[in-house]
Each structure stands twice: as C-alpha cells, then as structure tokens.
PDB file of C-alpha atoms in Angstrom:
ATOM      1  CA  MET A 129     -21.254  35.037 -18.013  1.00 58.00           C
ATOM      2  CA  SER A 130     -19.593  32.183 -16.171  1.00 68.00           C
ATOM      3  CA  LEU A 131     -16.180  32.752 -14.626  1.00 74.00           C
ATOM      4  CA  PRO A 132     -13.236  30.578 -15.742  1.00 76.00           C
ATOM      5  CA  GLU A 133     -12.002  28.040 -13.210  1.00 84.00           C
ATOM      6  CA  ILE A 134      -8.371  28.041 -12.112  1.00 84.00           C
ATOM      7  CA  PRO A 135      -7.028  24.735 -10.703  1.00 87.00           C
ATOM      8  CA  LEU A 136      -5.181  25.131  -7.391  1.00 85.00           C
ATOM      9  CA  SER A 137      -3.259  22.317  -5.683  1.00 87.00           C
ATOM     10  CA  LEU A 138      -3.174  22.201  -1.864  1.00 87.00           C
ATOM     11  CA  THR A 139      -1.584  19.790   0.569  1.00 89.00           C
ATOM     12  CA  PRO A 140      -3.967  17.920   2.909  1.00 88.00           C
ATOM     13  CA  ARG A 141      -2.866  20.167   5.774  1.00 88.00           C
ATOM     14  CA  GLN A 142      -3.415  23.350   3.772  1.00 85.00           C
ATOM     15  CA  ALA A 143      -6.850  22.094   2.711  1.00 85.00           C
ATOM     16  CA  ALA A 144      -7.811  21.184   6.283  1.00 88.00           C
ATOM     17  CA  ASP A 145      -6.553  24.371   7.999  1.00 89.00           C
ATOM     18  CA  GLY A 146      -6.736  26.906   5.178  1.00 87.00           C
ATOM     19  CA  ALA A 147      -3.646  28.724   3.905  1.00 88.00           C
ATOM     20  CA  VAL A 148      -2.318  31.781   2.101  1.00 88.00           C
ATOM     21  CA  VAL A 149      -0.987  30.565  -1.255  1.00 86.00           C
ATOM     22  CA  THR A 150       0.326  32.073  -4.471  1.00 84.00           C
ATOM     23  CA  VAL A 151      -2.196  31.706  -7.308  1.00 82.00           C
ATOM     24  CA  PRO A 152      -1.155  32.223 -10.949  1.00 79.00           C
ATOM     25  CA  LEU A 153      -3.704  34.539 -12.598  1.00 77.00           C
ATOM     26  CA  PRO A 154      -3.801  35.977 -16.117  1.00 76.00           C
ATOM     27  CA  THR A 155      -2.780  39.312 -14.601  1.00 76.00           C
ATOM     28  CA  GLY A 156       0.111  37.776 -12.650  1.00 78.00           C
ATOM     29  CA  ALA A 157       0.728  35.657  -9.552  1.00 80.00           C
ATOM     30  CA  THR A 158      -1.287  36.816  -6.531  1.00 83.00           C
ATOM     31  CA  ARG A 159      -1.317  35.610  -2.922  1.00 86.00           C
ATOM     32  CA  ILE A 160      -4.827  34.630  -1.833  1.00 87.00           C
ATOM     33  CA  ARG A 161      -6.085  33.288   1.492  1.00 88.00           C
ATOM     34  CA  ILE A 162      -7.903  29.979   0.930  1.00 89.00           C
ATOM     35  CA  PRO A 163     -10.387  28.831   3.628  1.00 91.00           C
ATOM     36  CA  PRO A 164     -10.543  25.163   4.711  1.00 92.00           C
ATOM     37  CA  ALA A 165     -11.781  23.147   1.730  1.00 90.00           C
ATOM     38  CA  MET A 166     -12.041  19.630   0.346  1.00 90.00           C
ATOM     39  CA  ASP A 167     -10.823  18.079  -2.887  1.00 90.00           C
ATOM     40  CA  ASP A 168     -12.798  19.318  -5.948  1.00 87.00           C
ATOM     41  CA  ASP A 169     -14.373  22.196  -3.967  1.00 90.00           C
ATOM     42  CA  LEU A 170     -14.912  25.435  -5.885  1.00 89.00           C
ATOM     43  CA  VAL A 171     -13.704  28.502  -3.953  1.00 88.00           C
ATOM     44  CA  ARG A 172     -14.665  32.025  -5.024  1.00 88.00           C
ATOM     45  CA  ALA A 173     -12.101  34.758  -4.365  1.00 84.00           C
ATOM     46  CA  ARG A 174     -12.059  38.460  -5.195  1.00 84.00           C
ATOM     47  CA  VAL A 175      -8.878  39.952  -6.646  1.00 80.00           C
ATOM     48  CA  ASP A 176      -8.540  43.582  -7.744  1.00 77.00           C
ATOM     49  CA  GLY A 177     -12.311  43.994  -7.752  1.00 79.00           C
ATOM     50  CA  GLN A 178     -12.923  40.884  -9.861  1.00 81.00           C
ATOM     51  CA  ASP A 179     -14.194  37.445  -8.856  1.00 85.00           C
ATOM     52  CA  VAL A 180     -12.178  34.325  -9.675  1.00 84.00           C
ATOM     53  CA  LEU A 181     -13.101  30.670  -9.173  1.00 88.00           C
ATOM     54  CA  LEU A 182     -10.477  28.294  -7.787  1.00 87.00           C
ATOM     55  CA  ARG A 183     -10.943  24.535  -8.232  1.00 88.00           C
ATOM     56  CA  ILE A 184      -9.249  22.883  -5.231  1.00 90.00           C
ATOM     57  CA  ARG A 185      -7.077  19.805  -5.869  1.00 89.00           C
ATOM     58  CA  VAL A 186      -5.785  18.122  -2.692  1.00 89.00           C
ATOM     59  CA  THR A 187      -2.437  16.419  -3.332  1.00 84.00           C
ATOM     60  CA  ARG A 188      -0.893  13.501  -1.451  1.00 70.00           C
ATOM     61  CA  SER A 189       0.338  14.182   2.043  1.00 51.00           C
ATOM     62  CA  GLY A 190       4.040  14.364   2.596  1.00 44.00           C
ATOM     63  CA  THR A 191       7.020  16.538   3.452  1.00 41.00           C
ATOM     64  CA  ALA A 192       9.745  17.574   1.111  1.00 41.00           C
ATOM     65  CA  ILE A 193      13.213  18.996   1.540  1.00 39.00           C
ATOM     66  CA  GLY A 194      14.774  21.024  -1.209  1.00 41.00           C
ATOM     67  CA  ARG A 195      18.230  22.395  -1.930  1.00 39.00           C
ATOM     68  CA  ALA A 196      19.957  24.019  -4.874  1.00 40.00           C
ATOM     69  CA  TRP A 197      23.565  23.696  -6.017  1.00 38.00           C
ATOM     70  CA  PRO A 198      25.702  26.123  -8.065  1.00 37.00           C
ATOM     71  CA  GLY A 199      26.063  24.454 -11.466  1.00 36.00           C
ATOM     72  CA  LEU A 200      28.905  24.880 -13.899  1.00 30.00           C
ATOM     73  CA  LEU A 201      26.713  27.216 -15.957  1.00 32.00           C
ATOM     74  CA  GLY A 202      25.653  29.325 -12.961  1.00 33.00           C
ATOM     75  CA  ILE A 203      22.182  27.772 -12.621  1.00 33.00           C
ATOM     76  CA  ALA A 204      20.398  27.131  -9.316  1.00 32.00           C
ATOM     77  CA  ALA A 205      19.012  23.627  -8.785  1.00 35.00           C
ATOM     78  CA  VAL A 206      16.526  22.596  -6.119  1.00 37.00           C
ATOM     79  CA  ILE A 207      16.039  19.208  -4.483  1.00 39.00           C
ATOM     80  CA  ALA A 208      12.978  18.024  -2.654  1.00 46.00           C
ATOM     81  CA  LEU A 209      12.585  14.795  -0.725  1.00 42.00           C
ATOM     82  CA  ALA A 210       9.106  13.504   0.034  1.00 36.00           C
ATOM     83  CA  VAL A 211       7.908  10.773   2.377  1.00 34.00           C
ATOM     84  CA  ILE A 212       4.312  10.100   1.361  1.00 31.00           C
ATOM     85  CA  LEU A 213       3.748   6.386   1.895  1.00 29.00           C
ATOM     86  CA  ALA A 214       2.086   5.487   5.199  1.00 33.00           C
ATOM     87  CA  THR A 215       1.571   2.045   6.650  1.00 33.00           C
ATOM     88  CA  GLY A 216      -1.949   0.748   7.185  1.00 36.00           C
ATOM     89  CA  LEU A 217      -3.684   1.274  10.506  1.00 36.00           C
ATOM     90  CA  ASP A 218      -4.726  -1.693  12.579  1.00 39.00           C
ATOM     91  CA  HIS A 219      -8.465  -1.881  13.084  1.00 39.00           C
ATOM     92  CA  ASP A 220     -10.210  -3.231  16.141  1.00 40.00           C
ATOM     93  CA  SER A 221     -11.397  -6.705  15.233  1.00 37.00           C
ATOM     94  CA  THR A 222     -13.235  -7.357  18.491  1.00 37.00           C
ATOM     95  CA  PRO A 223     -16.909  -8.086  17.714  1.00 38.00           C
ATOM     96  CA  SER A 224     -19.506  -5.867  19.311  1.00 38.00           C
ATOM     97  CA  ARG A 225     -21.063  -7.178  22.505  1.00 41.00           C
ATOM     98  CA  PRO A 226     -24.864  -7.427  22.925  1.00 40.00           C
ATOM     99  CA  SER A 227     -26.276  -5.103  25.538  1.00 41.00           C
ATOM    100  CA  ALA A 228     -28.571  -6.154  28.343  1.00 41.00           C
ATOM    101  CA  ALA A 229     -31.525  -4.561  26.559  1.00 40.00           C
ATOM    102  CA  SER A 230     -31.115  -6.973  23.658  1.00 40.00           C
ATOM    103  CA  SER A 231     -30.995 -10.114  25.871  1.00 41.00           C
ATOM    104  CA  SER A 232     -33.774 -12.579  25.224  1.00 41.00           C
ATOM    105  CA  SER A 233     -35.045 -15.559  27.140  1.00 43.00           C
ATOM    106  CA  TYR A 234     -35.775 -17.457  23.918  1.00 44.00           C
ATOM    107  CA  ASP A 235     -33.100 -18.576  21.464  1.00 47.00           C
ATOM    108  CA  PRO A 236     -34.663 -19.992  18.245  1.00 45.00           C
ATOM    109  CA  TYR A 237     -31.424 -21.865  17.499  1.00 46.00           C
ATOM    110  CA  ILE A 238     -31.302 -23.618  20.866  1.00 47.00           C
ATOM    111  CA  ASP A 239     -34.915 -24.379  21.687  1.00 50.00           C
ATOM    112  CA  ASP A 240     -36.396 -27.386  19.882  1.00 54.00           C
ATOM    113  CA  PRO A 241     -39.837 -26.341  18.563  1.00 52.00           C
ATOM    114  CA  TYR A 242     -40.872 -30.020  18.437  1.00 55.00           C
ATOM    115  CA  ALA A 243     -39.859 -30.870  21.979  1.00 52.00           C
ATOM    116  CA  GLU A 244     -42.562 -31.341  24.583  1.00 55.00           C
ATOM    117  CA  ASP A 245     -42.730 -28.782  27.343  1.00 53.00           C
ATOM    118  CA  THR A 246     -42.188 -30.836  30.505  1.00 52.00           C
ATOM    119  CA  SER A 247     -41.963 -27.871  32.804  1.00 51.00           C
ATOM    120  CA  THR A 248     -43.914 -24.680  33.265  1.00 53.00           C
ATOM    121  CA  GLU A 249     -40.708 -22.836  33.995  1.00 52.00           C
ATOM    122  CA  ASP A 250     -38.471 -21.766  31.119  1.00 54.00           C
ATOM    123  CA  ARG A 251     -35.044 -22.993  32.123  1.00 55.00           C
ATOM    124  CA  TYR A 252     -33.409 -20.440  29.850  1.00 54.00           C
ATOM    125  CA  THR A 253     -35.093 -17.458  31.503  1.00 52.00           C
ATOM    126  CA  GLU A 254     -32.652 -15.257  33.404  1.00 52.00           C
ATOM    127  CA  GLU A 255     -33.455 -12.830  36.139  1.00 55.00           C
ATOM    128  CA  PRO A 256     -33.273  -9.252  34.765  1.00 54.00           C
ATOM    129  CA  ALA A 257     -30.685  -8.245  37.335  1.00 54.00           C
ATOM    130  CA  ALA A 258     -28.562 -11.294  36.566  1.00 51.00           C
ATOM    131  CA  ALA A 259     -28.804 -10.656  32.816  1.00 49.00           C
ATOM    132  CA  GLU A 260     -27.655  -7.051  33.262  1.00 55.00           C
ATOM    133  CA  THR A 261     -24.773  -8.102  35.507  1.00 50.00           C
ATOM    134  CA  GLU A 262     -23.619 -10.710  33.014  1.00 54.00           C
ATOM    135  CA  ALA A 263     -23.886  -8.290  30.076  1.00 51.00           C
ATOM    136  CA  ASP A 264     -21.940  -5.585  31.954  1.00 54.00           C
ATOM    137  CA  GLY A 265     -19.272  -8.063  32.894  1.00 50.00           C
ATOM    138  CA  THR A 266     -19.007  -9.207  29.299  1.00 49.00           C
ATOM    139  CA  GLU A 267     -18.466  -5.654  28.080  1.00 53.00           C
ATOM    140  CA  GLU A 268     -15.825  -4.867  30.704  1.00 53.00           C
ATOM    141  CA  THR A 269     -13.818  -8.072  30.336  1.00 54.00           C
ATOM    142  CA  GLU A 270     -12.374  -9.190  27.034  1.00 55.00           C
ATOM    143  CA  ASP A 271     -11.213 -12.732  26.617  1.00 55.00           C
ATOM    144  CA  PRO A 272      -7.871 -12.560  24.753  1.00 53.00           C
ATOM    145  CA  ALA A 273      -8.405 -16.132  23.588  1.00 54.00           C
ATOM    146  CA  THR A 274     -11.408 -15.026  21.507  1.00 54.00           C
ATOM    147  CA  GLU A 275      -9.420 -12.391  19.601  1.00 56.00           C
ATOM    148  CA  ASP A 276      -7.936 -13.475  16.314  1.00 54.00           C
ATOM    149  CA  PRO A 277      -4.264 -12.343  16.327  1.00 55.00           C
ATOM    150  CA  TYR A 278      -4.189 -12.691  12.554  1.00 53.00           C
ATOM    151  CA  ASP A 279      -7.317 -10.577  11.931  1.00 51.00           C
ATOM    152  CA  THR A 280      -5.427  -7.329  11.272  1.00 51.00           C
ATOM    153  CA  GLU A 281      -4.665  -5.370   8.185  1.00 52.00           C
ATOM    154  CA  ASP A 282      -1.545  -6.297   6.274  1.00 50.00           C
ATOM    155  CA  PRO A 283       0.929  -3.396   6.854  1.00 48.00           C
ATOM    156  CA  TYR A 284       2.414  -4.090   3.436  1.00 46.00           C
ATOM    157  CA  ASP A 285      -0.949  -3.860   1.655  1.00 47.00           C
ATOM    158  CA  THR A 286      -0.598  -0.467  -0.057  1.00 44.00           C
ATOM    159  CA  ASP A 287      -3.517  -0.786  -2.481  1.00 43.00           C
ATOM    160  CA  ASP A 288      -5.271   2.248  -0.957  1.00 43.00           C
ATOM    161  CA  GLU A 289      -2.136   4.371  -0.618  1.00 52.00           C
ATOM    162  CA  ALA A 290       0.460   2.937  -2.969  1.00 58.00           C
ATOM    163  CA  ALA A 291       3.622   4.781  -3.956  1.00 61.00           C
ATOM    164  CA  PRO A 292       2.856   6.797  -7.098  1.00 68.00           C
ATOM    165  CA  GLU A 293       4.418   5.919 -10.426  1.00 81.00           C
ATOM    166  CA  PRO A 294       7.571   7.900 -11.319  1.00 85.00           C
ATOM    167  CA  TYR A 295       7.157  10.908 -13.578  1.00 86.00           C
ATOM    168  CA  GLU A 296       7.989  10.308 -17.235  1.00 90.00           C
ATOM    169  CA  ASN A 297      10.021  12.671 -19.409  1.00 91.00           C
ATOM    170  CA  GLY A 298       7.762  15.484 -20.587  1.00 93.00           C
ATOM    171  CA  THR A 299       5.592  15.420 -17.427  1.00 93.00           C
ATOM    172  CA  CYS A 300       4.638  18.879 -16.154  1.00 95.00           C
ATOM    173  CA  LEU A 301       4.549  19.823 -12.462  1.00 92.00           C
ATOM    174  CA  ASN A 302       2.918  22.638 -10.529  1.00 92.00           C
ATOM    175  CA  GLY A 303       3.863  24.250  -7.225  1.00 87.00           C
ATOM    176  CA  THR A 304       6.812  26.518  -6.557  1.00 84.00           C
ATOM    177  CA  LEU A 305      10.397  25.395  -5.912  1.00 79.00           C
ATOM    178  CA  PRO A 306      12.455  27.845  -3.804  1.00 69.00           C
ATOM    179  CA  ASP A 307      15.034  29.918  -5.652  1.00 69.00           C
ATOM    180  CA  SER A 308      17.715  29.216  -3.086  1.00 61.00           C
ATOM    181  CA  THR A 309      21.046  27.453  -2.644  1.00 51.00           C
ATOM    182  CA  THR A 310      19.984  26.343   0.847  1.00 53.00           C
ATOM    183  CA  ALA A 311      17.994  23.169   1.530  1.00 51.00           C
ATOM    184  CA  GLN A 312      14.346  23.960   2.157  1.00 62.00           C
ATOM    185  CA  GLU A 313      11.123  22.073   2.722  1.00 66.00           C
ATOM    186  CA  VAL A 314       8.623  22.302  -0.111  1.00 67.00           C
ATOM    187  CA  SER A 315       5.126  20.934  -0.675  1.00 77.00           C
ATOM    188  CA  GLY A 316       2.267  21.165  -3.141  1.00 77.00           C
ATOM    189  CA  VAL A 317       4.301  19.915  -6.124  1.00 83.00           C
ATOM    190  CA  ASP A 318       2.214  17.538  -8.230  1.00 87.00           C
ATOM    191  CA  GLU A 319       1.639  16.421 -11.827  1.00 91.00           C
ATOM    192  CA  VAL A 320      -0.605  18.649 -13.948  1.00 93.00           C
ATOM    193  CA  SER A 321      -1.479  18.982 -17.614  1.00 94.00           C
ATOM    194  CA  CYS A 322       1.177  20.876 -19.558  1.00 94.00           C
ATOM    195  CA  SER A 323      -1.599  23.140 -20.870  1.00 92.00           C
ATOM    196  CA  ALA A 324      -2.715  24.066 -17.339  1.00 93.00           C
ATOM    197  CA  SER A 325      -2.143  27.613 -16.162  1.00 91.00           C
ATOM    198  CA  ASP A 326      -0.239  26.334 -13.114  1.00 92.00           C
ATOM    199  CA  ALA A 327       2.203  24.137 -15.073  1.00 93.00           C
ATOM    200  CA  HIS A 328       5.510  25.585 -13.858  1.00 91.00           C
ATOM    201  CA  TYR A 329       8.116  22.869 -14.541  1.00 92.00           C
ATOM    202  CA  GLN A 330       8.720  20.022 -17.011  1.00 94.00           C
ATOM    203  CA  VAL A 331      10.721  16.809 -16.534  1.00 94.00           C
ATOM    204  CA  ILE A 332      13.523  16.419 -19.102  1.00 95.00           C
ATOM    205  CA  GLN A 333      15.413  13.487 -17.527  1.00 93.00           C
ATOM    206  CA  ARG A 334      14.953  10.964 -14.703  1.00 92.00           C
ATOM    207  CA  PHE A 335      17.432   8.931 -12.631  1.00 91.00           C
ATOM    208  CA  SER A 336      16.118   5.963 -10.635  1.00 87.00           C
ATOM    209  CA  PHE A 337      17.333   4.493  -7.338  1.00 84.00           C
ATOM    210  CA  THR A 338      19.363   7.551  -6.347  1.00 85.00           C
ATOM    211  CA  SER A 339      19.010  10.847  -4.506  1.00 79.00           C
ATOM    212  CA  ASP A 340      22.228  12.371  -5.919  1.00 83.00           C
ATOM    213  CA  MET A 341      21.188  15.726  -7.375  1.00 80.00           C
ATOM    214  CA  SER A 342      24.563  16.195  -9.063  1.00 83.00           C
ATOM    215  CA  ARG A 343      23.511  13.615 -11.667  1.00 88.00           C
ATOM    216  CA  CYS A 344      21.576  16.412 -13.384  1.00 89.00           C
ATOM    217  CA  GLU A 345      24.745  18.464 -13.893  1.00 87.00           C
ATOM    218  CA  ALA A 346      25.540  16.228 -16.867  1.00 90.00           C
ATOM    219  CA  ASN A 347      22.438  17.609 -18.631  1.00 91.00           C
ATOM    220  CA  SER A 348      23.247  21.169 -19.693  1.00 92.00           C
ATOM    221  CA  ALA A 349      19.554  22.010 -20.143  1.00 92.00           C
ATOM    222  CA  THR A 350      18.790  21.402 -16.450  1.00 90.00           C
ATOM    223  CA  GLN A 351      17.406  24.413 -14.603  1.00 89.00           C
ATOM    224  CA  TYR A 352      16.075  22.639 -11.504  1.00 87.00           C
ATOM    225  CA  ALA A 353      16.630  19.256  -9.854  1.00 85.00           C
ATOM    226  CA  PHE A 354      13.864  17.593  -7.895  1.00 78.00           C
ATOM    227  CA  SER A 355      14.035  14.297  -5.961  1.00 81.00           C
ATOM    228  CA  TYR A 356      11.339  12.182  -4.334  1.00 75.00           C
ATOM    229  CA  ARG A 357      11.952   9.348  -1.904  1.00 76.00           C
ATOM    230  CA  TYR A 358       9.093   6.992  -0.946  1.00 72.00           C
ATOM    231  CA  THR A 359       9.538   5.053   2.302  1.00 77.00           C
ATOM    232  CA  LEU A 360       7.790   2.214   4.098  1.00 76.00           C
ATOM    233  CA  ASN A 361       8.366   1.788   7.834  1.00 76.00           C
ATOM    234  CA  GLY A 362      11.407   4.062   7.588  1.00 73.00           C
ATOM    235  CA  THR A 363      12.980   2.138   4.692  1.00 78.00           C
ATOM    236  CA  ALA A 364      13.340   3.741   1.250  1.00 73.00           C
ATOM    237  CA  ILE A 365      11.553   1.624  -1.372  1.00 77.00           C
ATOM    238  CA  ASN A 366      11.676   4.046  -4.327  1.00 82.00           C
ATOM    239  CA  GLU A 367      14.009   6.946  -5.038  1.00 83.00           C
ATOM    240  CA  TYR A 368      14.090   9.183  -8.102  1.00 86.00           C
ATOM    241  CA  VAL A 369      15.927  12.304  -9.241  1.00 86.00           C
ATOM    242  CA  TYR A 370      14.267  14.512 -11.870  1.00 86.00           C
ATOM    243  CA  CYS A 371      16.018  17.111 -13.998  1.00 91.00           C
ATOM    244  CA  LEU A 372      13.595  19.952 -14.774  1.00 90.00           C
ATOM    245  CA  ILE A 373      13.241  23.071 -16.863  1.00 93.00           C
ATOM    246  CA  GLY A 374      11.058  26.023 -15.910  1.00 92.00           C
ATOM    247  CA  LEU A 375       8.011  27.006 -17.965  1.00 94.00           C
ATOM    248  CA  GLY A 376       6.883  30.558 -18.678  1.00 90.00           C
ATOM    249  CA  SER A 377       8.013  32.940 -15.943  1.00 89.00           C
ATOM    250  CA  TYR A 378       9.695  30.020 -14.131  1.00 89.00           C
ATOM    251  CA  ALA A 379      12.209  29.498 -16.952  1.00 89.00           C
ATOM    252  CA  ARG A 380      15.761  30.632 -16.263  1.00 85.00           C
TER     253      ARG A 380
END
C-alpha cells in the first residue's frame, strides 16, 4: 500500500542545509528534521512508528520581517516583509584563449591552396618554444580593447527571476506566522492549493503600493496581516499588504 505524500515548503537555505520544521500531519503538527534536499525530492520520515512521505517544494529565496498589532477587537496581526528580487550577475565575456597544444603551423583560412610553393620553408611555422611563450603570454595578458563593455547581462532583465504576481483574494498560503506582537522574521510562506493539508491562511483583502498594516484594521474579519515588499537594487518596486484569516487550527 503506497503512502500518501504530504507537500512541505522549504526555503532555499533550509533545503540546502537541512532544517527542523513543523509538519502538519493527520494526527497533528509534528517537528521533523529534514536532510538537505532539492525541489520535488521525496523524503521519507518516521513518526510515531509510522512512515510518512514528504514532497519537498523549495520556495523563492528571501527574508521576511513580521509584527503583530493589537486590534480593536483584540486580534493579533502579523506583518512580514520580503526582499526576493535579485539583480542579474555579470558573466565573463572574455573568449577562451587557445593553448599552446592547439597551435598549428597551417591555417586553412590564410594559406592559398592554389598558390605555388616558392620556398621549401613554411613561413608560418613557429618554433615550439616560441609558440608556447606566445600562448602563455596571451593567457596572462588581456587586452582591454578586445573586451566588449556592452557584452554584459542587463541588470534590469528579470525574466529568470521576476517579482511574483500579487496574491488575489481567496488565495491560500502555507507556512507559520508568529503569534506575537513583536516584529519577527518569517520565511517559508508561499501560495498553495486551498485543499492542501498545509493551507494555513487565506487572503480576504489586498492593498497595493503600501506597507501600512493598519489598513487591515478596517476589515473586521482580519485575523492576520501580511506584507511583501519586492526591491531592485535597494529600491522598492512593488509593495502589498494582505489581510488574512486563519484556516483550521490557525483560525482565531
């Protein structure tokens, strides 16, 4: 009989180093040590004498800061700020240099195959020692004039790591927000199916271009507030505040 799979979201750092995380199981939430794993890996763990299968989902990298405020109705709200957009890395555009072992005394693009050979000595032949010296010198010395200053990646090209789309009303999130009135860093919060076992929160309202958590106080149904800020080169390019309700045991 095959074991049911339980999806588990990890940050890139947790996936790379391994971590002890809280896993929601049918019998209740349990802390399990996860070894280093990659996205979509299947990890087998043993809990209370039974085996469970955890399907690893690696979320975007980023840090988040959360805080809660005392609402008029006595609810605790949590804020998290995330910086997850990184600029592109410049790649070395210098072409590879031929080694001395690949030097040849005959260049098919220079020699004329129809020209008469007027000399018994090949004027293109180099002494082996001279060829090695020239090749070594070529590798050690780079001519800045040959480098194309424009042949670099566009730092504003975010096709491979673009800022994610904002969550719509009704979107469900996983992870765990701290039950605290003090600002805290949080991670591992990502969109999941509302039917997933790790769906802990649901978006009921969104405010764009702001990080003011008090905006959610106007919505009496708010149980948590969650904010993401996406930056590029230190400048905020997108900012959203989400008013959330808890699902299942996370409801207040």
